[in-house]
Tab-separated table of C-alpha atoms and ligand atoms in Angstrom:
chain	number	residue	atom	x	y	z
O	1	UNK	CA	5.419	32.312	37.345
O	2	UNK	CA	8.871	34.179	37.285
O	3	UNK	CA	8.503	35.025	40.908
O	4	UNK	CA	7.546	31.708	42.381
O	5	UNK	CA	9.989	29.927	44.785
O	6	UNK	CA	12.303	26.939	43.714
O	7	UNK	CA	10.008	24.208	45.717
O	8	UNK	CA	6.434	25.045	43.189
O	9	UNK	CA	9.011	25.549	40.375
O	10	UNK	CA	9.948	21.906	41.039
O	11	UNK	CA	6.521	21.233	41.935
O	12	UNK	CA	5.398	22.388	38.388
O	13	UNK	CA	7.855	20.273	36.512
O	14	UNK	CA	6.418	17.398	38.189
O	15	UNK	CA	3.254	18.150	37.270
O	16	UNK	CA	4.331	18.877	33.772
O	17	UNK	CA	6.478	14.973	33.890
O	18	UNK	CA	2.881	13.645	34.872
O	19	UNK	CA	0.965	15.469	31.821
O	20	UNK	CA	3.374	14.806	29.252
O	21	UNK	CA	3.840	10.807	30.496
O	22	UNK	CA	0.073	10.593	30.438
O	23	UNK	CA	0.046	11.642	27.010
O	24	UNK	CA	2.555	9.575	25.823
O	25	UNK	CA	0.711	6.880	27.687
O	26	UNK	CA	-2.822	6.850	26.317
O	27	UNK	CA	-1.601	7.168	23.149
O	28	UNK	CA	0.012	4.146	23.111
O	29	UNK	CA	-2.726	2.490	24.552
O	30	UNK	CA	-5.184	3.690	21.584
O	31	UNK	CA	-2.569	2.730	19.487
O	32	UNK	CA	-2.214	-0.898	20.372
O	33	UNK	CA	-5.589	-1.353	20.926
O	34	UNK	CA	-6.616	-0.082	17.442
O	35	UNK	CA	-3.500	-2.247	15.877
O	36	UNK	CA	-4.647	-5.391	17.463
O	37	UNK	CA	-8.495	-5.076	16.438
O	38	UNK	CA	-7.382	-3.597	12.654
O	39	UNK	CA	-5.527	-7.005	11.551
O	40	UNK	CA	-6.044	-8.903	8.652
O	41	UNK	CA	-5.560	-12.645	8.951
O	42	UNK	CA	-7.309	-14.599	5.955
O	43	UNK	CA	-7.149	-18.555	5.805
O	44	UNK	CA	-5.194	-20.222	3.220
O	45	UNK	CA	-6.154	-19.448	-0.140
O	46	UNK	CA	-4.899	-23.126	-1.201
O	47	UNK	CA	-8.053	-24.598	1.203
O	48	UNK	CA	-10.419	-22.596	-0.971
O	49	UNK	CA	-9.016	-22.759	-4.210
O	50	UNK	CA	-11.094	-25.654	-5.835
O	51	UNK	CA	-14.468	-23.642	-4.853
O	52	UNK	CA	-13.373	-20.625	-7.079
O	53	UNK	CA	-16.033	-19.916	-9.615
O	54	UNK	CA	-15.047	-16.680	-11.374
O	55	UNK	CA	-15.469	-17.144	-15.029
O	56	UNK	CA	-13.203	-14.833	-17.112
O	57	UNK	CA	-15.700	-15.828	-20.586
O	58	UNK	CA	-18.596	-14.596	-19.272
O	59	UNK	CA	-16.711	-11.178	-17.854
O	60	UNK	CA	-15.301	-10.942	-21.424
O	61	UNK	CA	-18.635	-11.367	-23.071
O	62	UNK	CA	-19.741	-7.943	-20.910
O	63	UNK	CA	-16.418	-5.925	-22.118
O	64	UNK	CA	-17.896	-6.965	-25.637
O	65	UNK	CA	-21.373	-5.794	-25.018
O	66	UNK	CA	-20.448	-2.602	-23.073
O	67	UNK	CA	-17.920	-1.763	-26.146
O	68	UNK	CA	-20.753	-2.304	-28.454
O	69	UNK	CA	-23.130	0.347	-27.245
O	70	UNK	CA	-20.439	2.968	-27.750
O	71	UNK	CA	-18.597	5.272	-25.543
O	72	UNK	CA	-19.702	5.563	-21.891
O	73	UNK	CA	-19.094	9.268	-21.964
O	74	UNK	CA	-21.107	11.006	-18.234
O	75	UNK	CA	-24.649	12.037	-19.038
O	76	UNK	CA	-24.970	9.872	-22.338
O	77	UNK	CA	-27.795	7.419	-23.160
O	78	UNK	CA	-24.728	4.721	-23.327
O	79	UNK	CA	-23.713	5.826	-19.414
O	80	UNK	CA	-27.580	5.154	-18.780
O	81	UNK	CA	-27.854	2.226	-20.430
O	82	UNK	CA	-24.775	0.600	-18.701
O	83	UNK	CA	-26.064	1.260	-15.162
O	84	UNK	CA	-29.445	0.120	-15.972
O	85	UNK	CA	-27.742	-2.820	-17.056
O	86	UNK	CA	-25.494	-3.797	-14.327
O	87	UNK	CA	-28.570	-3.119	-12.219
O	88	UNK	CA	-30.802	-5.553	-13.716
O	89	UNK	CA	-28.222	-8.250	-13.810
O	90	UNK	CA	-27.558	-7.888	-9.789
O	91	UNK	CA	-30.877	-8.605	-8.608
O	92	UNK	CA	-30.088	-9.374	-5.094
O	93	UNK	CA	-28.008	-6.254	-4.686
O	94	UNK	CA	-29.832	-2.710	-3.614
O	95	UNK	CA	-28.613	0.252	-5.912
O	96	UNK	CA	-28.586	3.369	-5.396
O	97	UNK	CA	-27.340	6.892	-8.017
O	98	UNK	CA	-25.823	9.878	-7.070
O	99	UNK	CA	-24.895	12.967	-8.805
O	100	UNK	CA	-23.034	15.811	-9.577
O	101	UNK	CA	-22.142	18.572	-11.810
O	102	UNK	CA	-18.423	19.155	-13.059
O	103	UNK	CA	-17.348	21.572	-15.578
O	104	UNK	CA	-19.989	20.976	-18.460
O	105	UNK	CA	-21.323	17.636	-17.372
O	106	UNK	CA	-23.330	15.471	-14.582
O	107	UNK	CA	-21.410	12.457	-13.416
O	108	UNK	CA	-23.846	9.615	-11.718
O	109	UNK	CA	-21.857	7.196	-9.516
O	110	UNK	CA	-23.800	3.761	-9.400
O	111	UNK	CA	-23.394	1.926	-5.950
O	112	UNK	CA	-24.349	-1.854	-5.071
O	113	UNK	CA	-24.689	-2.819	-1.826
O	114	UNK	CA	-24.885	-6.600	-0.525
O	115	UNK	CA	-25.664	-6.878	3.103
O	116	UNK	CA	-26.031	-10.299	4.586
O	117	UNK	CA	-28.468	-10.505	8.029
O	118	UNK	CA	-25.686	-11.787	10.156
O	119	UNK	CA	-23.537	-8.425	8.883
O	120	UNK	CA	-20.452	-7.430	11.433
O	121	UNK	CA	-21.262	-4.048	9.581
O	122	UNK	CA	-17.448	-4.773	8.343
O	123	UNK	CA	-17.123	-3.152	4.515
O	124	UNK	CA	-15.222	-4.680	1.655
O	125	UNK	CA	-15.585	-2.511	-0.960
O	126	UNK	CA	-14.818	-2.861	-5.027
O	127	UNK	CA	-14.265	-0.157	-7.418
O	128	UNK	CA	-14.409	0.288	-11.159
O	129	UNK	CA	-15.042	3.182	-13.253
O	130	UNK	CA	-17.444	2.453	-16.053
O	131	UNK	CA	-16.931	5.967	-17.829
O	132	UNK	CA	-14.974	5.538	-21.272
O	133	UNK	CA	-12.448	8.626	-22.136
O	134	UNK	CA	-13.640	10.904	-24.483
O	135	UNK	CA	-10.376	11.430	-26.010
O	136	UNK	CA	-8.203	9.070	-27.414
O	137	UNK	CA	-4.915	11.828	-27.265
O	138	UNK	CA	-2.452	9.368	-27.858
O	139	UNK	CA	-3.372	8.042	-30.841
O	140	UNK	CA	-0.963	7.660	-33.733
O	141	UNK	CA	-3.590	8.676	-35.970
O	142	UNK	CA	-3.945	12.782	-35.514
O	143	UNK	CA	-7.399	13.367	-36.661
O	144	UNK	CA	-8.677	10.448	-33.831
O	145	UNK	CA	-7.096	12.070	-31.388
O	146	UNK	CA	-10.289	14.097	-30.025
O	147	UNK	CA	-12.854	11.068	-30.845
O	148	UNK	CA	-13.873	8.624	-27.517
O	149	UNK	CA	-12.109	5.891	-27.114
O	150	UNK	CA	-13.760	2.359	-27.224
O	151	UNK	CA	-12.365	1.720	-23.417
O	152	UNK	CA	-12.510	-1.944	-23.698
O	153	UNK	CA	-9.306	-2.444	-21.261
O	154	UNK	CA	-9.544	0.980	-19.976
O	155	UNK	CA	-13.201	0.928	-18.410
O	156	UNK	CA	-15.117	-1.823	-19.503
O	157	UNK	CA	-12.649	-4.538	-18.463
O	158	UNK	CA	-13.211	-3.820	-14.389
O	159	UNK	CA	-16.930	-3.472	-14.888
O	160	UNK	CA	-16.800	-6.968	-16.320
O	161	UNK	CA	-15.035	-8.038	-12.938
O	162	UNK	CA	-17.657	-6.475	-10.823
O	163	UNK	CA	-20.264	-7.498	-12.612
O	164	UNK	CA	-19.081	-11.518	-12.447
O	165	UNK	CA	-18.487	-11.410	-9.085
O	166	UNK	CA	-21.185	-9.340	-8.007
O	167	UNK	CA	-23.841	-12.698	-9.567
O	168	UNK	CA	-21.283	-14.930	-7.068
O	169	UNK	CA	-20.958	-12.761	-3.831
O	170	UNK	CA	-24.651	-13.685	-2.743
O	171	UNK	CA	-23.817	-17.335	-2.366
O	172	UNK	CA	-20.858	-16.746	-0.604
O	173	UNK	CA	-21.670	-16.976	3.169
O	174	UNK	CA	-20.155	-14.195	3.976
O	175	UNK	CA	-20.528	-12.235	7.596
O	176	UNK	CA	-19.938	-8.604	6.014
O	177	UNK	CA	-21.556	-6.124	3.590
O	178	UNK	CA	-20.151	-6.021	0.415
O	179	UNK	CA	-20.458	-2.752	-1.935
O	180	UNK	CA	-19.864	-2.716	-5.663
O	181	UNK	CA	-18.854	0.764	-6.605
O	182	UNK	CA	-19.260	1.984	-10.494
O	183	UNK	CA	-17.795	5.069	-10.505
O	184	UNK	CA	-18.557	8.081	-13.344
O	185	UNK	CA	-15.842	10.318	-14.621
O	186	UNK	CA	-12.610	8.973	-13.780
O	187	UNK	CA	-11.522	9.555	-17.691
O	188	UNK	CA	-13.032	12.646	-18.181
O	189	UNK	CA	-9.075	14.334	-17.127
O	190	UNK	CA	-7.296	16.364	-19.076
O	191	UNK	CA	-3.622	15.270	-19.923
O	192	UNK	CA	-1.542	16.472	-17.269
O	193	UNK	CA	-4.110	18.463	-15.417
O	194	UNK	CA	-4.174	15.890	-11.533
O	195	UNK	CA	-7.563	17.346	-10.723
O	196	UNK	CA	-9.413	16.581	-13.123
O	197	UNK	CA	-9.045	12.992	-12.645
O	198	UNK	CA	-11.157	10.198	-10.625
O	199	UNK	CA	-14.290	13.209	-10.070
O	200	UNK	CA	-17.127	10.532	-9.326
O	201	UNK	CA	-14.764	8.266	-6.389
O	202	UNK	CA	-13.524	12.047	-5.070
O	203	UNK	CA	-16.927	13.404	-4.642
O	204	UNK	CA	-18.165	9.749	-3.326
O	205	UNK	CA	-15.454	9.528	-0.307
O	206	UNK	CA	-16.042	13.223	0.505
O	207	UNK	CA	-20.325	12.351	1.079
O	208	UNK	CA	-19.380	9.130	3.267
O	209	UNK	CA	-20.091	9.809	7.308
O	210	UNK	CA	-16.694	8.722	9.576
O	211	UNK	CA	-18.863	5.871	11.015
O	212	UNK	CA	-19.350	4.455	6.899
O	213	UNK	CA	-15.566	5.170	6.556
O	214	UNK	CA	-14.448	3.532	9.861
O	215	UNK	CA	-16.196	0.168	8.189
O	216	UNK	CA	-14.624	-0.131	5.561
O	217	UNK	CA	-12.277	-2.634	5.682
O	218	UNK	CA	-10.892	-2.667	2.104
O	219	UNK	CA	-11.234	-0.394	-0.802
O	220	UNK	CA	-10.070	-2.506	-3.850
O	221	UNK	CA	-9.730	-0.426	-6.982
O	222	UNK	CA	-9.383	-2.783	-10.475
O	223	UNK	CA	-9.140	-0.757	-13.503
O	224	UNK	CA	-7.373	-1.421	-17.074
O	225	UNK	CA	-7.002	-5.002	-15.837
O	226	UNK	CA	-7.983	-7.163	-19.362
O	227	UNK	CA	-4.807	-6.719	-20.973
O	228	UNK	CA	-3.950	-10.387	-22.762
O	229	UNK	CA	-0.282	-9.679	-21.646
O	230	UNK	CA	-1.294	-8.745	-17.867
O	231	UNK	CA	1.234	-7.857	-15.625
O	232	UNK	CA	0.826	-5.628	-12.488
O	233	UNK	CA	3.053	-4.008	-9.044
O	234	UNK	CA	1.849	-1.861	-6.451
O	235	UNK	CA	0.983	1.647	-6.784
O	236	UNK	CA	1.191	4.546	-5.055
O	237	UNK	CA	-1.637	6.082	-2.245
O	238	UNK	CA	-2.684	2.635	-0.768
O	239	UNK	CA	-1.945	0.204	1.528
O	240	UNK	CA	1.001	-2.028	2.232
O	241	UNK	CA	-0.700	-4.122	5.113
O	242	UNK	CA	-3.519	-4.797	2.260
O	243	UNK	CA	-1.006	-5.220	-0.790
O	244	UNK	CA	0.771	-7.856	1.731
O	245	UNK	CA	-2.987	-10.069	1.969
O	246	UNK	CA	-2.915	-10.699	-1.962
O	247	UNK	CA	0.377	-12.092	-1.902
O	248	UNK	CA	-0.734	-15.296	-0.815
O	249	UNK	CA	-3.422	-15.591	-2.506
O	250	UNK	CA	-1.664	-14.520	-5.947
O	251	UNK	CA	1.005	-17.072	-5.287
O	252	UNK	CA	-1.971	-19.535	-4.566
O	253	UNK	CA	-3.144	-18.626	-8.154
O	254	UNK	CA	0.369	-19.173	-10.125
O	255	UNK	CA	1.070	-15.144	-10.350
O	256	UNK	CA	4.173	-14.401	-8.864
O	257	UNK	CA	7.101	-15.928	-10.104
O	258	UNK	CA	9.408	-17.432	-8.194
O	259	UNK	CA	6.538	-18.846	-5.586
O	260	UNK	CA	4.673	-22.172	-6.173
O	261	UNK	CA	0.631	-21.795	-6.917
O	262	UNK	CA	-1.709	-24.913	-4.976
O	263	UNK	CA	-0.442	-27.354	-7.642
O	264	UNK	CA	2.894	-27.018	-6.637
O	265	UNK	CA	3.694	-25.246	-10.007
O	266	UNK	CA	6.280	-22.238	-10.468
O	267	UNK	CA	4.153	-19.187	-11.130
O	268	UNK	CA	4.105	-16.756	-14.025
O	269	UNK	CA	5.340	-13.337	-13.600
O	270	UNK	CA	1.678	-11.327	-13.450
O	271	UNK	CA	2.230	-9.608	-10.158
O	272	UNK	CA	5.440	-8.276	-8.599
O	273	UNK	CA	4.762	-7.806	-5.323
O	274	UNK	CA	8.350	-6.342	-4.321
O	275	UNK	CA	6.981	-2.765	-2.566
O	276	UNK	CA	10.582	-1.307	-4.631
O	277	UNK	CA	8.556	-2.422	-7.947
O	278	UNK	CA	5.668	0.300	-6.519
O	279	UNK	CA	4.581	2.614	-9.266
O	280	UNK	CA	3.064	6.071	-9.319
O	281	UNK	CA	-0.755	6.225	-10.356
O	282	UNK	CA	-3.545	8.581	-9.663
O	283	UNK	CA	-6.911	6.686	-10.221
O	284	UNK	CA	-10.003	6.137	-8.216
O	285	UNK	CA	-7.728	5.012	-5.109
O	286	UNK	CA	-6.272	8.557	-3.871
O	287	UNK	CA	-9.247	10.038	-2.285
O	288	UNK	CA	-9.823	6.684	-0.180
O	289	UNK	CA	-6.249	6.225	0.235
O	290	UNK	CA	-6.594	10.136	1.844
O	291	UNK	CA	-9.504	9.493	3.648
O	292	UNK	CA	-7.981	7.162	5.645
O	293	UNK	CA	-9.761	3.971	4.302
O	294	UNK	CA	-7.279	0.892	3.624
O	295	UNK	CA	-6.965	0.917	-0.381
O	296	UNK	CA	-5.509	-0.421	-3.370
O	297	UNK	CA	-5.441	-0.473	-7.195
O	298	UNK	CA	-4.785	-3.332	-9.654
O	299	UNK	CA	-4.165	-1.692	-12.554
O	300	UNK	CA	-1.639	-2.886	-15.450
O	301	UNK	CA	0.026	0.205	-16.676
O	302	UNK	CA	1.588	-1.309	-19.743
O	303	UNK	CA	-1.340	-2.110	-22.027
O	304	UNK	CA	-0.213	-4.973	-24.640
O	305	UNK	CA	2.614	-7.030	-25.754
O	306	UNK	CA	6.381	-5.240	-24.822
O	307	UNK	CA	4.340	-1.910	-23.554
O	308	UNK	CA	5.822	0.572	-21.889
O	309	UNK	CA	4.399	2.032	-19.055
O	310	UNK	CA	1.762	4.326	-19.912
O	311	UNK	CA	1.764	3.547	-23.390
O	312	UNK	CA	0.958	0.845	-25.461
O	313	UNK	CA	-2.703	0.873	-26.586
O	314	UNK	CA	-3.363	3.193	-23.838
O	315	UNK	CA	-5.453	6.119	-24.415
O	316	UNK	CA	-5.670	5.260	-27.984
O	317	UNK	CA	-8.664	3.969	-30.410
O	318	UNK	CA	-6.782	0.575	-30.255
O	319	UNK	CA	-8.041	-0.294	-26.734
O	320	UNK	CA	-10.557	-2.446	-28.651
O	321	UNK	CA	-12.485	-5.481	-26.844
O	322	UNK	CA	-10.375	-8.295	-28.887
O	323	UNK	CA	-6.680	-6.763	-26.596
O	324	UNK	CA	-8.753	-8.252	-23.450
O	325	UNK	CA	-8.615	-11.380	-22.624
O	326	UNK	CA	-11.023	-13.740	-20.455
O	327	UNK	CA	-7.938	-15.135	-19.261
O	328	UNK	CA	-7.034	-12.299	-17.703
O	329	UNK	CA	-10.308	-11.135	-16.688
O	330	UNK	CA	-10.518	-14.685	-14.634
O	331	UNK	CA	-7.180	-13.949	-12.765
O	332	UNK	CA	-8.019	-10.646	-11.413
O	333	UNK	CA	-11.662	-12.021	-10.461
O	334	UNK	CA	-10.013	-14.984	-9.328
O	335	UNK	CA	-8.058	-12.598	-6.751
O	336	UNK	CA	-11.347	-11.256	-5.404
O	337	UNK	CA	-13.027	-14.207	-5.170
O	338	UNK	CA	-10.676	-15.924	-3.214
O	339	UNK	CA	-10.003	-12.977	-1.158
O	340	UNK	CA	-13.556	-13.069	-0.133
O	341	UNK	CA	-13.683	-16.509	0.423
O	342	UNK	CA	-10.618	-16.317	2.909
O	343	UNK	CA	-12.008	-13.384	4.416
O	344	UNK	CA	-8.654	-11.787	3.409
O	345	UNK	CA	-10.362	-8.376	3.723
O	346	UNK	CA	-12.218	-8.235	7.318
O	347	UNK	CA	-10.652	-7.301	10.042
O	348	UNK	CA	-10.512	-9.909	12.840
O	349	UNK	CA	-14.687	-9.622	14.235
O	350	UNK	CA	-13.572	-9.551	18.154
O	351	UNK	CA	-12.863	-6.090	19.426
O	352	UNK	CA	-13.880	-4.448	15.527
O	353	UNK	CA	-18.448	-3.211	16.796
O	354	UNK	CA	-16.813	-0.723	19.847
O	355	UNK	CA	-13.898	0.942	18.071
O	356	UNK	CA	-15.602	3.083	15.880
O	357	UNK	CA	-15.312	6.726	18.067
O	358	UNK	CA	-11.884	7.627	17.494
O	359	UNK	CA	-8.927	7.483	15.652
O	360	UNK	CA	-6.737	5.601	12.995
O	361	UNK	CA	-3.588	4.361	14.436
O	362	UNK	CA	-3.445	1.158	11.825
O	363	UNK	CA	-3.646	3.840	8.883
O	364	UNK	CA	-0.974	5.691	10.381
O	365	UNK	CA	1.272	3.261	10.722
O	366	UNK	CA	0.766	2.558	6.711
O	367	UNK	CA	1.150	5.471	5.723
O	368	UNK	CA	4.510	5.640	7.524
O	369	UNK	CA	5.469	2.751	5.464
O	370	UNK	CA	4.027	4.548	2.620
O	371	UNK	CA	6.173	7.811	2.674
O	372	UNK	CA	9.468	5.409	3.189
O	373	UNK	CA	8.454	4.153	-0.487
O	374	UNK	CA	6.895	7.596	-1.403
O	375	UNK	CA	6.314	7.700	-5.370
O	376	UNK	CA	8.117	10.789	-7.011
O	377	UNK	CA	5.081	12.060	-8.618
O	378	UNK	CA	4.158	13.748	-5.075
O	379	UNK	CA	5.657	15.953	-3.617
O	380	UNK	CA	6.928	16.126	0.327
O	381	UNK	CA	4.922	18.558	0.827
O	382	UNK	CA	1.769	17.241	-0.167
O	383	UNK	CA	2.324	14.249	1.921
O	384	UNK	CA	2.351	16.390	4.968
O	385	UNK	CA	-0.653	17.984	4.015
O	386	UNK	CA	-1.964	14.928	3.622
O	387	UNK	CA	-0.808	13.452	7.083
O	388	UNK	CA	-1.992	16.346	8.877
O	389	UNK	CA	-5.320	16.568	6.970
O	390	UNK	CA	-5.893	12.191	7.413
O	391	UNK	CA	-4.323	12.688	11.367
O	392	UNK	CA	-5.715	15.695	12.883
O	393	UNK	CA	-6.158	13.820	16.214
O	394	UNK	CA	-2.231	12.831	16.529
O	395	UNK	CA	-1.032	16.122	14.709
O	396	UNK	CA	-2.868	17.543	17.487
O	397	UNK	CA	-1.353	15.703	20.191
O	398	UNK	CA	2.167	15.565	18.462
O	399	UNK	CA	2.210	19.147	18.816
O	400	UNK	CA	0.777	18.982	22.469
O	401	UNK	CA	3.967	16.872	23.029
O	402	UNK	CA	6.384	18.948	21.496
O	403	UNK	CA	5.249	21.818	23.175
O	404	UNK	CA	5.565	19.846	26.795
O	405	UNK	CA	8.886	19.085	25.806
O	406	UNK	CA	10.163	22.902	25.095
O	407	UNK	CA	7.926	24.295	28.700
O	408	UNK	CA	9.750	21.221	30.819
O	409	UNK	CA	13.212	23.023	28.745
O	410	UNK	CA	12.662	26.212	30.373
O	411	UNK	CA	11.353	25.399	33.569
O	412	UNK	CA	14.807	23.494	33.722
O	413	UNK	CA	16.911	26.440	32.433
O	414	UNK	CA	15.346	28.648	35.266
O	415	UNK	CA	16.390	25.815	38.159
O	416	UNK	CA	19.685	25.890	37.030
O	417	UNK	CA	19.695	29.806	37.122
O	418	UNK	CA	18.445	29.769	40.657
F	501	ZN	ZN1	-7.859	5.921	-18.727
């Protein structure tokens, strides 16, 4: 190369101008393409609101039965008994178990799975653990401090949620698959250790295929969601583009202060949806949230009346079934029933069968939003990781880039020398 003439010098720099435009090219192609298939646009929650039939008395009666059989600790006859339970009460849905062994115990993940004939494929996907902790370690009361907790909020109160809306999904109409997810062992964690957190939703996400990931649509996490004095933001790890569909459709429901509800009401102050309000929470979300897959959380993180956040009744033998109310229960179903309804959650159906090979670009482009708002539980670093672990195809060509960029500096330095 050092001894070619000036004329293939100049002839290589063109060729180098042509690679690296290229490049720059078909990835903004992808891009748009992806961006333009991967769009949310729900109806208006207010033209569906009457036809809501969530009904927060009958999800409370569950959180009272599912308290009563005792703690939900993984590989107990309670666990059991709950799955067999939710099971026979979803008759239209197909179940399936999975497990698998951490430290001294099996976790079984229990997954529904609603597929209408007429299915896009198209995946909306709702999550609850239905493991109770087996420590209560912030108790006031020291000698309760290493008993299970009752996990009437914390637990049984998104199982409830599921289990409503999973009798109302069938009659629905809807045009995707639908899959309830119970998930074991989120609670199991020991204070202050991050992995020992959320074990059944990690080892779930890390068994799905790309093509099972690429359809999901929305991962929608509710957990600790009872609470009589509910009151939610965003969290960390998920989505903004999905955090912006339940906006409408909490405002449509008289949650968000400041914005009128269908009856032309002010609404109450349950969700903040200011992305500055955003607070940091590891739960069942993260390993979707990594994975790529569109997710979110609602999860009240001050449990009961003037709480602070992550404390209250949390973690404590007083997260007993009489702190939950049906009221509450109703508004978070209420959410995901009118989400469904609106098909909030589906991606528009035109271009969404043929773009299943390659890449993310819509994710990317959250999860640039996300590090603007980045919580300060993680660290910089991790978020890189995480970008280059979720990205490998644009890492890949960002560094192809860069390193057209420095050749096409050289190649220039040795023109001007000659
Ligand atoms: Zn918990």
């Amino acid at each position: 190369m050092l001894t070619e003439g000036f004329e293939s010098k100049r002839e290589n720099i063109r060729h180098f101008y042509a690679y690296f435009l290229t490049v720059i090219l078909v990835l903004t192609g992808v891009a748009s393409a992806e961006n333009s298939s991967k769009q949310y646009s729900g109806g208006n929650p207010c033209d569906f609101i009457d036809s809501v039939e969530f009904n927060g008395t009958a999800a409370n009666e569950s959180v009272l039965w599912q308290t009563s059989i005792g703690p939900r600790l993984p590989g107990s006859n309670a666990s059991a008994q709950l799955r067999q339970s939710i099971s026979e009460n979803l008759t239209q849905w197909s179940f399936e178990e999975s497990s698998h062994q951490r430290e001294n115990f099996t976790l079984t993940n229990l997954v529904g799975t609603y597929s209408p004939n007429n299915s896009t494929g198209q995946n909306v996907v709702f999550v609850a653990h239905y493991d109770s902790r087996y420590i209560g370690e912030r108790d006031e009361n020291e000698t309760l401090r290493s008993q299970p907790i009752p996990g009437a909020n914390d637990g049984a109160s998104g199982v409830a949620v599921l289990i409503e809306l999973g009798r109302i999904i069938p009659s629905l109409d809807l045009q995707h698959d639908v899959t309830l997810f119970f998930t074991d062992a989120e609670d199991q964690g020991k204070p202050f250790l991050e992995n020992t957190w959320s074990y059944g939703a990690d080892a779930w996400v890390s068994n799905l295929t790309e093509e099972y990931k690429e359809n999901i649509s929305a991962y929608i996490v509710v957990d600790m969601i009872g609470d009589a004095y509910l009151d939610f933001t965003r969290v960390s790890s998920t989505s903004d583009v999905l955090w912006d569909t339940v906006t409408p459709i909490a405002a449509a429901l008289g949650m968000i202060d400041g914005e009128v509800d269908c009856q032309g009401n002010n609404g109450l102050s349950i969700y903040n949806p200011d992305p500055g309000a955003e607070r940091g929470v590891i739960d069942d979300h993260v390993a979707a949230h990594n994975a790529g897959i569109p997710a979110i959380n609602f999860i009240d993180l001050n449990y009961g009346e003037n709480a602070a956040f992550f404390g209250g009744h949390w973690h404590t033998h007083n997260d007993t079934a009489d702190k939950v109310s049906s009221e509450s229960l109703e508004y978070i179903g209420s959410i995901l029933e009118l989400g469904l309804r609106t098909d909030a959650w589906v991606w528009n159906h035109s271009e969404v069968q043929h773009e299943n090979a390659t890449l993310n670009s819509s994710e990317n482009e959250q999860s640039v939003n996300n590090e603007q708002s980045v919580n300060n539980e993680q660290s910089v670093g991790d978020e890189v990781r995480n970008e280059i672990q979720n990205y490998p195809w644009l890492t890949f060509f960002g560094g192809i880039s860069i390193a057209m960029v420095l050749l096409l500096v050289v190649l220039l330095r040795w023109q001007i020398r000659d």
